[in-house]
Amino acid sequence: MGEAIITRRGGGILKITGQTEEIVKFGEAINKYDPVCVKFVGTKLSDPSTLPTGYGQGVAFDPTGTYLAVAHSSSPHITIYKRNGDTFTKLSNPSTLPNDVARGVAFDPTGTYLAVAYFNYPYIIIYKRNGDTFTKLSNPSTLPTGTGRGVAFDPTGTYLAVAHLSSPYITIYKRNGDTFTKLSNPSTLPTNTGCGVAFDPTGTYLAVAHDSSPRITIYKRNGDTFTKLSNPSTLPTGTGNGVAFDPTGTYLAVAHDSSPYITIYKRSGDTFTKLPDPSTLPTGYGRGIAFDPTGTYLAVAHGSSPYITIYKRSGDTFTKLPDPSILPPGSGYGVAFDPTSTYLAVAHDNSPYITIYLVTASCFKTNLMSDVSIATRAGYAKESGVVGEYKKIVVIFR
């Protein structure tokens, strides 16, 4: 057992620090003075009855959490599921499909448009959704110049960025209705193959993960102009593969090829400062990366078992959570939380190519005295479980 340190003033508790282990029953009610809530990846859902046909490369939920798109290596290269409860059912394929390995996939903020970056000309395909039907739009008049690797919409759905092979390595479109028009290239470009791309939640900043130093290039948008910011003073140590902002735009995480496999920055104005590495790192090449909608959890898909590593953020500290009891069966490439943080999807390179977890939140009673109401408590599960089971958790007092 760990131990909590209680500081008293007179007859009351002033502060509680440290941590302790408790056995709790998931799902019990709490009172407003003694909250302990735990969120963890606890249960692997049953695989969809129809699976992707090849290595999972990228994954994205629509903004309602109803649709899940998986980019993968074999035809049809894109598989789209519709969720009903915890069941994901494959929809009919779009009538026009990517013609090669699909790597990046993203929904716009309304769930109307779905963009897929892939390995062959024209390198990007954009669908418009009407109900459960996804129909290919006309190609933009100016296309990316090489293999599409990553794709992202801004929070308004006005801008679409594509990371790709061949200069300029990043192509940015502005949408007007169903038409996507290429903007002028930034005056300073990424230095090599663009692999991952992400907008911050205000649409002000655009981060591109790429090959070759500095491996992360960050732009600030003013109207339709994207201007490169100064590089962070500490850079990722290997090829940047994936990149993600948290929902506040305060944190920027980069998944990359060399240890420590992830680099996390904190933004202050236009300056991005590297945070200390988590005490426990991913075990292999970082590829896909995503924050949950609360910004509390960060998931990294990577190249060695357990293939997915999940961190919980407390302030500027990222602490690794216990691994799911059932792991993806192969190298992780893409990862995404749904908009409610109820589901976590991992795209990987062995069948079933997509693994979907239920993210469980549990609150429970404790036997601590009532005046711990002045303490702030957080925790995480040491074991997977479901409502009604008694399991061990770690409670952290701050």
GROMACS .gro file of N, CA and C in nm, residues 242-300:
model
  177
  242GLY      N    1   0.327   1.165  -3.619
  242GLY     CA    2   0.194   1.209  -3.581
  242GLY      C    3   0.204   1.330  -3.491
  243VAL      N    4   0.098   1.411  -3.489
  243VAL     CA    5   0.099   1.533  -3.411
  243VAL      C    6  -0.043   1.563  -3.366
  244ALA      N    7  -0.057   1.617  -3.244
  244ALA     CA    8  -0.190   1.645  -3.190
  244ALA      C    9  -0.183   1.761  -3.092
  245PHE      N   10  -0.283   1.850  -3.100
  245PHE     CA   11  -0.305   1.953  -2.999
  245PHE      C   12  -0.408   1.903  -2.899
  246ASP      N   13  -0.397   1.951  -2.774
  246ASP     CA   14  -0.503   1.923  -2.678
  246ASP      C   15  -0.619   2.019  -2.705
  247PRO      N   16  -0.736   1.999  -2.644
  247PRO     CA   17  -0.854   2.080  -2.676
  247PRO      C   18  -0.844   2.226  -2.635
  248THR      N   19  -0.744   2.262  -2.553
  248THR     CA   20  -0.726   2.403  -2.517
  248THR      C   21  -0.621   2.471  -2.602
  249GLY      N   22  -0.547   2.394  -2.681
  249GLY     CA   23  -0.437   2.450  -2.759
  249GLY      C   24  -0.315   2.482  -2.676
  250THR      N   25  -0.312   2.433  -2.554
  250THR     CA   26  -0.198   2.458  -2.464
  250THR      C   27  -0.086   2.358  -2.486
  251TYR      N   28  -0.122   2.234  -2.518
  251TYR     CA   29  -0.023   2.127  -2.531
  251TYR      C   30  -0.021   2.076  -2.675
  252LEU      N   31   0.100   2.048  -2.723
  252LEU     CA   32   0.121   1.992  -2.855
  252LEU      C   33   0.210   1.869  -2.840
  253ALA      N   34   0.162   1.754  -2.886
  253ALA     CA   35   0.236   1.629  -2.871
  253ALA      C   36   0.276   1.577  -3.009
  254VAL      N   37   0.399   1.529  -3.018
  254VAL     CA   38   0.454   1.476  -3.142
  254VAL      C   39   0.499   1.332  -3.120
  255ALA      N   40   0.452   1.240  -3.205
  255ALA     CA   41   0.498   1.101  -3.203
  255ALA      C   42   0.607   1.087  -3.309
  256HIS      N   43   0.719   1.024  -3.271
  256HIS     CA   44   0.833   1.019  -3.364
  256HIS      C   45   0.912   0.890  -3.351
  257ASP      N   46   1.011   0.875  -3.438
  257ASP     CA   47   1.078   0.747  -3.460
  257ASP      C   48   1.184   0.708  -3.357
  258SER      N   49   1.243   0.802  -3.288
  258SER     CA   50   1.353   0.772  -3.198
  258SER      C   51   1.313   0.801  -3.054
  259SER      N   52   1.379   0.731  -2.960
  259SER     CA   53   1.350   0.754  -2.819
  259SER      C   54   1.369   0.902  -2.786
  260PRO      N   55   1.279   0.960  -2.711
  260PRO     CA   56   1.174   0.904  -2.626
  260PRO      C   57   1.042   0.872  -2.697
  261TYR      N   58   1.038   0.880  -2.829
  261TYR     CA   59   0.922   0.841  -2.913
  261TYR      C   60   0.805   0.939  -2.906
  262ILE      N   61   0.797   1.018  -2.801
  262ILE     CA   62   0.702   1.129  -2.797
  262ILE      C   63   0.771   1.252  -2.740
  263THR      N   64   0.733   1.368  -2.792
  263THR     CA   65   0.781   1.495  -2.739
  263THR      C   66   0.658   1.582  -2.718
  264ILE      N   67   0.647   1.636  -2.597
  264ILE     CA   68   0.528   1.714  -2.561
  264ILE      C   69   0.572   1.858  -2.531
  265TYR      N   70   0.504   1.952  -2.596
  265TYR     CA   71   0.532   2.094  -2.577
  265TYR      C   72   0.416   2.162  -2.506
  266LYS      N   73   0.451   2.268  -2.434
  266LYS     CA   74   0.350   2.356  -2.377
  266LYS      C   75   0.362   2.492  -2.446
  267ARG      N   76   0.249   2.544  -2.490
  267ARG     CA   77   0.249   2.670  -2.564
  267ARG      C   78   0.222   2.787  -2.471
  268SER      N   79   0.301   2.893  -2.489
  268SER     CA   80   0.275   3.021  -2.425
  268SER      C   81   0.287   3.125  -2.535
  269GLY      N   82   0.174   3.183  -2.575
  269GLY     CA   83   0.176   3.271  -2.691
  269GLY      C   84   0.219   3.192  -2.813
  270ASP      N   85   0.323   3.238  -2.882
  270ASP     CA   86   0.372   3.168  -3.001
  270ASP      C   87   0.494   3.082  -2.972
  271THR      N   88   0.523   3.060  -2.844
  271THR     CA   89   0.640   2.982  -2.805
  271THR      C   90   0.599   2.846  -2.754
  272PHE      N   91   0.665   2.742  -2.806
  272PHE     CA   92   0.639   2.604  -2.767
  272PHE      C   93   0.762   2.551  -2.693
  273THR      N   94   0.743   2.517  -2.567
  273THR     CA   95   0.853   2.474  -2.481
  273THR      C   96   0.835   2.327  -2.445
  274LYS      N   97   0.940   2.249  -2.465
  274LYS     CA   98   0.932   2.106  -2.437
  274LYS      C   99   0.917   2.081  -2.288
  275LEU      N  100   0.823   1.992  -2.254
  275LEU     CA  101   0.806   1.949  -2.116
  275LEU      C  102   0.899   1.831  -2.088
  276PRO      N  103   0.927   1.803  -1.960
  276PRO     CA  104   1.004   1.682  -1.928
  276PRO      C  105   0.933   1.559  -1.984
  277ASP      N  106   1.012   1.460  -2.025
  277ASP     CA  107   0.954   1.336  -2.076
  277ASP      C  108   0.875   1.265  -1.965
  278PRO      N  109   0.769   1.194  -2.002
  278PRO     CA  110   0.704   1.108  -1.902
  278PRO      C  111   0.804   1.009  -1.843
  279SER      N  112   0.783   0.969  -1.720
  279SER     CA  113   0.876   0.876  -1.655
  279SER      C  114   0.874   0.739  -1.721
  280THR      N  115   0.762   0.702  -1.780
  280THR     CA  116   0.752   0.577  -1.856
  280THR      C  117   0.720   0.612  -2.000
  281LEU      N  118   0.803   0.565  -2.093
  281LEU     CA  119   0.792   0.604  -2.233
  281LEU      C  120   0.727   0.494  -2.316
  282PRO      N  121   0.675   0.528  -2.435
  282PRO     CA  122   0.636   0.423  -2.528
  282PRO      C  123   0.755   0.332  -2.557
  283THR      N  124   0.727   0.210  -2.598
  283THR     CA  125   0.831   0.108  -2.615
  283THR      C  126   0.887   0.100  -2.756
  284GLY      N  127   0.835   0.180  -2.848
  284GLY     CA  128   0.883   0.174  -2.986
  284GLY      C  129   0.840   0.297  -3.063
  285TYR      N  130   0.872   0.296  -3.191
  285TYR     CA  131   0.845   0.410  -3.278
  285TYR      C  132   0.706   0.467  -3.255
  286GLY      N  133   0.697   0.596  -3.222
  286GLY     CA  134   0.568   0.661  -3.209
  286GLY      C  135   0.513   0.695  -3.346
  287ARG      N  136   0.386   0.661  -3.369
  287ARG     CA  137   0.326   0.683  -3.501
  287ARG      C  138   0.200   0.769  -3.493
  288GLY      N  139   0.096   0.718  -3.426
  288GLY     CA  140  -0.026   0.796  -3.412
  288GLY      C  141  -0.037   0.853  -3.272
  289ILE      N  142  -0.103   0.967  -3.259
  289ILE     CA  143  -0.114   1.030  -3.128
  289ILE      C  144  -0.242   1.112  -3.122
  290ALA      N  145  -0.307   1.111  -3.005
  290ALA     CA  146  -0.433   1.184  -2.991
  290ALA      C  147  -0.461   1.216  -2.845
  291PHE      N  148  -0.511   1.337  -2.822
  291PHE     CA  149  -0.567   1.374  -2.692
  291PHE      C  150  -0.715   1.338  -2.690
  292ASP      N  151  -0.766   1.308  -2.570
  292ASP     CA  152  -0.910   1.290  -2.557
  292ASP      C  153  -0.977   1.427  -2.553
  293PRO      N  154  -1.109   1.433  -2.566
  293PRO     CA  155  -1.178   1.563  -2.574
  293PRO      C  156  -1.167   1.650  -2.449
  294THR      N  157  -1.127   1.592  -2.337
  294THR     CA  158  -1.110   1.671  -2.216
  294THR      C  159  -0.967   1.723  -2.201
  295GLY      N  160  -0.875   1.669  -2.280
  295GLY     CA  161  -0.735   1.706  -2.267
  295GLY      C  162  -0.665   1.642  -2.149
  296THR      N  163  -0.734   1.549  -2.085
  296THR     CA  164  -0.677   1.480  -1.968
  296THR      C  165  -0.594   1.359  -2.007
  297TYR      N  166  -0.630   1.295  -2.118
  297TYR     CA  167  -0.565   1.172  -2.158
  297TYR      C  168  -0.497   1.188  -2.294
  298LEU      N  169  -0.383   1.124  -2.307
  298LEU     CA  170  -0.305   1.126  -2.431
  298LEU      C  171  -0.273   0.983  -2.468
  299ALA      N  172  -0.313   0.942  -2.588
  299ALA     CA  173  -0.288   0.805  -2.635
  299ALA      C  174  -0.185   0.808  -2.747
  300VAL      N  175  -0.091   0.714  -2.743
  300VAL     CA  176   0.015   0.703  -2.843
  300VAL      C  177   0.012   0.562  -2.901
   0.00000   0.00000   0.00000
